[in-house]
Coordinates of C-alpha atoms and ligand atoms in Angstrom, one line a residue:
M1 CA -31.5 -67.8 3.1
S2 CA -29.8 -64.5 3.9
V3 CA -27.0 -63.2 1.7
I4 CA -24.5 -63.7 4.6
E5 CA -25.7 -67.3 5.0
S6 CA -25.2 -67.9 1.3
I7 CA -21.4 -67.2 1.9
R8 CA -21.1 -69.7 4.7
P9 CA -20.0 -72.6 2.5
H10 CA -16.9 -70.6 1.6
H11 CA -16.1 -69.7 5.2
A12 CA -13.7 -72.6 6.1
K13 CA -11.7 -72.2 3.0
L14 CA -11.5 -68.4 3.3
T15 CA -10.4 -68.8 7.0
A16 CA -7.6 -71.1 5.9
I17 CA -6.5 -68.5 3.3
R18 CA -6.6 -65.7 5.9
R19 CA -4.6 -67.7 8.4
D20 CA -2.0 -68.6 5.7
I21 CA -1.6 -65.0 4.8
H22 CA -1.4 -64.1 8.5
A23 CA 1.4 -66.6 9.1
H24 CA 3.4 -65.2 6.1
P25 CA 3.3 -61.4 6.5
E26 CA 5.2 -59.1 4.1
L27 CA 6.1 -55.5 4.5
A28 CA 5.3 -52.7 2.0
F29 CA 6.2 -53.4 -1.6
E30 CA 7.6 -56.8 -0.6
E31 CA 4.3 -58.6 -0.8
H32 CA 5.6 -61.1 -3.4
R33 CA 4.2 -64.2 -1.8
T34 CA 0.9 -62.6 -1.0
A35 CA 0.5 -61.1 -4.5
E36 CA 1.3 -64.4 -6.1
L37 CA -1.2 -66.2 -3.8
V38 CA -3.9 -63.6 -4.8
A39 CA -3.1 -63.8 -8.5
R40 CA -3.1 -67.6 -8.6
H41 CA -6.3 -67.7 -6.7
L42 CA -8.0 -65.3 -9.1
E43 CA -6.7 -67.3 -12.1
S44 CA -7.9 -70.5 -10.6
L45 CA -11.4 -68.9 -10.6
G46 CA -11.0 -68.0 -14.3
I47 CA -10.6 -64.3 -13.6
E48 CA -8.5 -62.1 -15.9
T49 CA -5.6 -61.2 -13.7
H50 CA -3.0 -58.4 -14.0
R51 CA 0.2 -58.5 -11.9
G52 CA 2.9 -55.9 -11.0
I53 CA 0.8 -52.8 -11.0
G54 CA 2.5 -50.2 -8.8
G55 CA 5.1 -52.7 -7.7
T56 CA 3.4 -55.8 -6.2
G57 CA -0.2 -54.7 -6.9
V58 CA -2.7 -57.1 -8.6
V59 CA -5.9 -56.3 -10.4
G60 CA -8.6 -58.9 -11.2
V61 CA -11.3 -58.2 -13.8
V62 CA -14.8 -59.8 -13.4
R63 CA -17.4 -59.1 -16.1
G64 CA -21.1 -59.6 -15.8
G65 CA -23.5 -59.1 -18.7
R66 CA -22.6 -56.7 -21.5
G67 CA -22.6 -53.5 -19.5
L68 CA -19.7 -51.1 -19.8
R69 CA -20.1 -49.4 -16.4
A70 CA -17.3 -50.3 -14.0
V71 CA -16.5 -50.0 -10.3
G72 CA -13.4 -50.8 -8.2
L73 CA -13.2 -52.7 -4.9
R74 CA -9.9 -52.4 -3.0
A75 CA -8.1 -54.5 -0.4
D76 CA -4.6 -53.8 1.0
M77 CA -2.0 -56.6 1.4
D78 CA 0.9 -55.4 3.5
A79 CA 1.9 -56.1 7.1
L80 CA 3.7 -54.1 9.7
P81 CA 7.2 -54.2 11.3
I82 CA 5.9 -55.5 14.6
T83 CA 6.9 -58.7 16.4
E84 CA 3.8 -60.7 17.0
R85 CA 3.0 -61.7 20.6
N86 CA 0.2 -64.1 19.9
D87 CA 0.9 -67.8 20.3
F88 CA -2.0 -69.4 18.2
E89 CA -1.1 -71.7 15.4
H90 CA -1.4 -69.2 12.6
R91 CA 0.9 -66.6 14.3
S92 CA 3.5 -64.9 12.1
T93 CA 6.4 -67.1 11.0
I94 CA 8.5 -64.0 10.4
Q95 CA 10.3 -62.3 13.2
G96 CA 9.6 -58.6 13.4
C97 CA 6.8 -58.7 10.9
M98 CA 3.0 -59.2 11.4
H99 CA -0.4 -58.6 10.1
A100 CA -1.4 -56.2 12.9
C101 CA -3.8 -54.1 10.8
G102 CA -6.0 -56.9 9.4
H103 CA -4.9 -56.5 5.8
D104 CA -4.8 -60.3 5.7
G105 CA -8.5 -60.3 6.4
H106 CA -9.2 -57.5 3.8
T107 CA -7.3 -59.5 1.1
T108 CA -9.2 -62.6 2.0
M109 CA -12.7 -61.0 2.0
L110 CA -12.0 -59.5 -1.5
L111 CA -10.8 -63.0 -2.7
G112 CA -14.1 -64.4 -1.3
A113 CA -16.0 -61.7 -3.2
A114 CA -14.1 -62.5 -6.4
E115 CA -15.2 -66.2 -6.1
V116 CA -18.9 -65.3 -5.5
L117 CA -19.0 -62.6 -8.2
A118 CA -17.3 -64.9 -10.8
A119 CA -19.7 -67.7 -10.0
R120 CA -22.9 -65.7 -10.0
R121 CA -22.1 -62.9 -12.4
D122 CA -25.5 -61.4 -11.3
F123 CA -24.6 -57.8 -12.2
D124 CA -24.2 -55.8 -15.4
G125 CA -20.8 -54.3 -16.0
V126 CA -17.2 -54.7 -14.9
V127 CA -15.7 -55.1 -11.4
Y128 CA -12.1 -54.4 -10.9
L129 CA -10.7 -56.1 -7.8
I130 CA -7.7 -54.0 -6.6
F131 CA -5.2 -55.7 -4.4
Q132 CA -2.8 -52.9 -3.4
P133 CA 0.6 -53.0 -1.8
A134 CA 2.1 -50.8 0.8
E135 CA -0.8 -49.1 2.6
E136 CA 1.2 -48.7 5.8
G137 CA 3.0 -45.4 5.2
E138 CA 4.5 -46.1 1.8
G139 CA 1.5 -45.0 -0.4
G140 CA 0.9 -48.1 -2.5
A141 CA -2.3 -46.6 -3.7
R142 CA -0.4 -43.6 -5.1
E143 CA 2.0 -46.0 -6.9
M144 CA -0.8 -47.9 -8.5
I145 CA -2.4 -44.7 -9.8
A146 CA 1.0 -43.5 -11.1
D147 CA 1.3 -46.9 -12.9
G148 CA -1.9 -46.2 -14.8
L149 CA -4.5 -48.0 -12.7
F150 CA -7.4 -45.7 -13.7
D151 CA -6.3 -45.5 -17.3
R152 CA -5.9 -49.2 -17.8
F153 CA -9.0 -50.0 -15.7
P154 CA -11.4 -47.1 -16.2
M155 CA -14.0 -47.1 -13.3
E156 CA -16.6 -44.7 -12.3
S157 CA -16.2 -45.2 -8.5
V158 CA -14.0 -47.0 -6.0
F159 CA -14.7 -48.6 -2.6
G160 CA -12.6 -49.7 0.4
M161 CA -13.3 -51.5 3.7
H162 CA -11.2 -51.7 6.9
N163 CA -11.9 -53.8 10.0
W164 CA -12.5 -51.7 13.1
P165 CA -11.7 -53.2 16.6
G166 CA -14.1 -52.2 19.3
M167 CA -17.1 -52.3 17.0
E168 CA -19.4 -55.3 17.2
A169 CA -18.2 -58.0 14.8
G170 CA -19.9 -57.7 11.4
S171 CA -21.5 -54.3 12.1
F172 CA -20.7 -51.4 9.9
A173 CA -19.8 -47.7 10.1
V174 CA -20.2 -45.4 7.1
H175 CA -19.1 -41.8 7.1
A176 CA -20.8 -39.4 4.6
G177 CA -17.6 -37.2 4.4
P178 CA -14.3 -37.3 6.3
V179 CA -13.5 -40.8 7.7
M180 CA -9.7 -40.7 8.2
A181 CA -7.3 -37.7 8.6
S182 CA -4.4 -36.5 6.6
A183 CA -0.9 -37.2 7.9
D184 CA 1.9 -34.7 7.2
R185 CA 5.4 -34.3 8.6
F186 CA 7.6 -31.3 9.3
D187 CA 11.2 -30.7 10.3
I188 CA 12.5 -27.5 11.8
R189 CA 16.2 -26.7 12.1
V190 CA 17.1 -23.7 14.3
M191 CA 20.7 -22.6 13.7
G192 CA 22.5 -20.3 16.1
V193 CA 26.1 -19.9 17.2
G194 CA 27.6 -22.2 19.8
A195 CA 29.3 -20.8 22.8
H196 CA 30.6 -21.5 26.3
A197 CA 27.5 -21.8 28.6
A198 CA 29.0 -19.2 30.9
M199 CA 29.4 -16.6 28.1
P200 CA 26.1 -16.6 26.2
H201 CA 26.7 -13.1 24.8
L202 CA 29.4 -14.6 22.6
G203 CA 27.0 -16.9 20.8
V204 CA 23.4 -17.1 19.6
D205 CA 21.5 -19.6 21.6
P206 CA 19.1 -21.7 19.5
M207 CA 17.4 -23.2 22.6
P208 CA 15.0 -20.3 23.5
A209 CA 14.1 -19.9 19.9
A210 CA 13.2 -23.6 19.5
A211 CA 11.3 -23.5 22.8
A212 CA 9.4 -20.4 21.6
L213 CA 8.5 -22.3 18.5
V214 CA 7.1 -25.3 20.5
Q215 CA 5.0 -22.8 22.4
A216 CA 3.8 -20.9 19.4
A217 CA 2.8 -24.0 17.5
Q218 CA 0.3 -24.8 20.3
T219 CA -1.7 -21.7 19.2
I220 CA -2.2 -22.8 15.6
V221 CA -5.2 -25.0 16.2
S222 CA -6.6 -22.9 19.1
R223 CA -6.1 -19.4 17.6
T224 CA -5.9 -19.7 13.8
L225 CA -8.4 -22.4 12.8
D226 CA -12.2 -22.4 12.7
P227 CA -13.1 -24.1 16.0
I228 CA -15.3 -26.5 14.0
D229 CA -12.3 -27.8 12.0
A230 CA -10.5 -30.6 13.8
A231 CA -6.8 -30.7 13.6
V232 CA -3.7 -31.8 15.5
V233 CA -0.3 -30.2 15.5
S234 CA 2.1 -32.3 17.5
I235 CA 5.8 -31.6 18.0
T236 CA 7.2 -35.0 18.7
Q237 CA 11.0 -34.5 18.7
F238 CA 13.2 -31.9 20.2
H239 CA 17.0 -32.6 19.8
A240 CA 19.7 -30.2 21.0
G241 CA 22.9 -30.1 23.0
E242 CA 25.4 -32.6 24.4
A243 CA 27.0 -31.0 27.4
Y244 CA 26.2 -29.1 30.6
N245 CA 28.5 -26.3 29.8
V246 CA 28.0 -25.8 26.1
I247 CA 25.4 -23.7 24.2
P248 CA 24.7 -25.8 21.1
D249 CA 24.8 -24.3 17.7
R250 CA 21.6 -25.9 16.6
A251 CA 18.3 -27.4 17.7
E252 CA 16.0 -29.7 15.7
L253 CA 12.3 -30.1 16.0
C254 CA 10.0 -32.6 14.2
G255 CA 6.3 -33.2 14.3
T256 CA 3.1 -34.3 12.6
V257 CA 0.0 -32.5 11.4
R258 CA -3.4 -34.3 11.1
T259 CA -6.6 -32.8 9.8
F260 CA -9.6 -33.4 7.4
S261 CA -9.3 -30.9 4.6
A262 CA -6.6 -29.6 2.2
A263 CA -7.6 -26.0 3.2
V264 CA -6.7 -26.7 6.8
Q265 CA -3.5 -28.4 5.8
D266 CA -2.5 -25.3 3.8
R267 CA -3.4 -23.0 6.7
I268 CA -1.3 -25.0 9.2
E269 CA 1.7 -25.2 6.9
A270 CA 1.5 -21.4 6.3
A271 CA 1.2 -20.7 10.1
L272 CA 4.2 -22.9 10.9
R273 CA 6.3 -21.2 8.1
R274 CA 5.3 -17.8 9.4
M275 CA 6.2 -18.7 13.0
C276 CA 9.6 -20.0 11.9
A277 CA 10.3 -16.7 10.1
G278 CA 9.1 -14.6 12.9
V279 CA 11.0 -16.5 15.6
A280 CA 14.1 -16.4 13.5
D281 CA 13.9 -12.6 13.4
A282 CA 13.0 -12.2 17.0
Y283 CA 15.8 -14.4 18.3
G284 CA 18.5 -13.7 15.7
V285 CA 18.8 -17.3 14.6
S286 CA 18.3 -18.8 11.2
I287 CA 15.6 -21.4 10.8
E288 CA 15.0 -24.0 8.0
F289 CA 11.5 -25.3 7.7
E290 CA 10.5 -28.4 5.7
Y291 CA 6.9 -29.5 5.4
R292 CA 6.0 -32.8 3.7
R293 CA 2.6 -33.9 2.6
G294 CA 1.9 -37.5 3.5
Y295 CA -1.5 -39.1 3.0
P296 CA -4.4 -36.7 2.2
P297 CA -7.5 -36.9 4.3
T298 CA -9.9 -39.8 3.3
I299 CA -13.1 -38.1 2.4
N300 CA -16.0 -40.3 1.3
T301 CA -18.4 -38.8 -1.3
V302 CA -21.9 -38.4 0.0
A303 CA -23.8 -40.2 -2.7
E304 CA -21.5 -43.3 -2.6
A305 CA -21.5 -43.3 1.2
G306 CA -25.3 -43.3 1.1
I307 CA -25.3 -46.4 -1.2
C308 CA -22.8 -48.2 1.1
A309 CA -24.9 -47.5 4.1
E310 CA -28.1 -48.7 2.3
V311 CA -26.3 -51.9 1.3
A312 CA -25.0 -52.5 4.8
R313 CA -28.4 -51.9 6.3
A314 CA -30.1 -54.4 4.0
L315 CA -27.4 -56.9 5.0
V316 CA -27.2 -56.6 8.7
G317 CA -30.1 -54.4 9.8
G318 CA -30.3 -50.7 10.4
D319 CA -29.3 -50.9 14.1
R320 CA -26.0 -52.4 13.1
V321 CA -25.0 -49.7 10.7
N322 CA -23.6 -46.5 12.3
T323 CA -23.7 -43.4 10.1
T324 CA -22.8 -41.0 12.9
A325 CA -19.5 -42.4 14.0
R326 CA -16.7 -39.9 14.5
P327 CA -13.9 -40.0 12.0
S328 CA -10.5 -41.3 13.1
M329 CA -7.3 -39.1 13.3
G330 CA -5.4 -42.1 11.8
A331 CA -4.6 -41.9 8.1
E332 CA -5.2 -44.3 5.2
D333 CA -3.9 -44.2 1.7
F334 CA -7.3 -45.1 0.2
A335 CA -7.4 -41.3 0.2
F336 CA -5.4 -41.2 -3.0
F337 CA -8.1 -43.2 -4.8
L338 CA -10.7 -40.8 -3.6
Q339 CA -8.7 -37.8 -5.0
H340 CA -9.4 -39.3 -8.4
K341 CA -12.8 -41.0 -8.1
P342 CA -16.0 -40.8 -6.1
G343 CA -16.3 -43.6 -3.6
A344 CA -16.4 -44.6 0.1
Y345 CA -14.3 -46.4 2.6
V346 CA -16.3 -48.1 5.3
W347 CA -15.5 -49.8 8.6
I348 CA -16.5 -53.3 9.5
G349 CA -16.6 -54.2 13.2
N350 CA -13.8 -56.6 14.3
G351 CA -15.6 -57.2 17.6
P352 CA -15.1 -56.2 21.2
G353 CA -13.1 -58.5 23.5
E354 CA -10.7 -60.7 21.7
G355 CA -11.3 -59.2 18.3
G356 CA -11.3 -55.7 20.0
C357 CA -7.5 -55.6 20.4
M358 CA -6.6 -52.3 18.7
L359 CA -4.9 -52.1 15.3
H360 CA -1.1 -52.1 15.3
N361 CA -1.0 -53.9 18.6
P362 CA 1.3 -57.0 18.8
N363 CA -1.7 -59.0 20.2
Y364 CA -4.1 -58.0 17.4
D365 CA -5.7 -60.6 15.1
F366 CA -8.3 -60.2 12.4
N367 CA -11.6 -61.8 13.4
D368 CA -12.4 -64.7 11.0
D369 CA -16.1 -64.6 12.0
V370 CA -16.4 -61.3 10.1
I371 CA -15.4 -62.8 6.7
P372 CA -18.9 -63.8 5.5
S373 CA -20.3 -60.3 6.3
G374 CA -17.4 -58.6 4.5
V375 CA -17.8 -60.9 1.4
A376 CA -21.5 -60.4 1.4
Y377 CA -21.1 -56.6 1.6
W378 CA -18.8 -56.6 -1.4
T379 CA -21.1 -58.7 -3.6
E380 CA -24.3 -56.8 -2.6
L381 CA -22.5 -53.5 -3.2
V382 CA -21.7 -54.7 -6.7
R383 CA -25.3 -55.8 -7.4
R384 CA -26.5 -52.4 -6.2
L385 CA -23.9 -50.4 -8.2
L386 CA -24.2 -52.4 -11.4
P387 CA -27.8 -53.6 -11.4
R388 CA -29.0 -55.9 -14.2
A389 CA -31.8 -54.4 -16.3
G390 CA -35.3 -55.6 -15.5
Ligands
ZN401 ZN1 -2.5 -49.9 9.7
ZN402 ZN1 -4.8 -50.9 7.9

């Protein structure tokens, strides 16, 4: 019997759990019901359970043998502020909130792994099951780390998994390096002197300066970065003025920066700062610039990614494991874990067609057919990372 087949007896129960979580979504740091469901389920399996880590985070501890080596497996629990458009029975019961990123499925697959690992204990060491809050923009991973996650539960490496629509259900993609981008934000305030639009010489117009900055920013990627380094600099807001006949006294620009390395983040931030200073001088305005780091890039370590790919290949066959997929320009707070520990974050196919509806879409749903593959991946990864002697 294949490993995936051995998970099948759990499939119906896990599907019910997944749909229950789907019907009761909770936003970042408000995952009280979900965290309690997770904690109670772990306790019902006889697993040592810790609540309230980094807000609503939960950690389960499963030991096998006497080994002291330890690894972490992570699932995210939060939903998104989206009104669900599906009309199936397990649709969201909460207006304006839905599991549109599949975190209901991630949580369920890790609960499934908890049950199998606790029943079999066919590994030598400690598995920390990390159920984190607030992946969507609020940095729940960062909060768990700040709350002592890695001090209280010392682990040598940490692993994540995200469903990926458009990829065949139950297939895998493993990146030996960058997998998701960083996501930073910036604000630029251009201050001039307001005036009558017919008498521009009596004011200092912020508009041409702001427009020049929009143009100049387009050259950062094309002219200052190594062409092999991928990056996006997007100015996404331009606010100024209220009347036909008034030169406003300020213009405000906002935008986002995405890339795959801290060095490129530094370079882009420095270029934007330099351009603000130069444009201020050139146009006689004053400019305030604020750059905020969001999620860092998610960069898998090569050795751990190699292990993940081997485990996935043994599970579903080499032709269903893609190790040359392009990274995504989306961001993921698993990146914070990877700043502290080696590890890898893999994609599991959510399927084309129905299951292929893109993440964050009001018609999205996690594909329950994927659950046994996800559970089997976790349990096989543990057996590979923490092998029993002999
Ligand atoms: Zn998401
Ligand atoms: Zn997600």
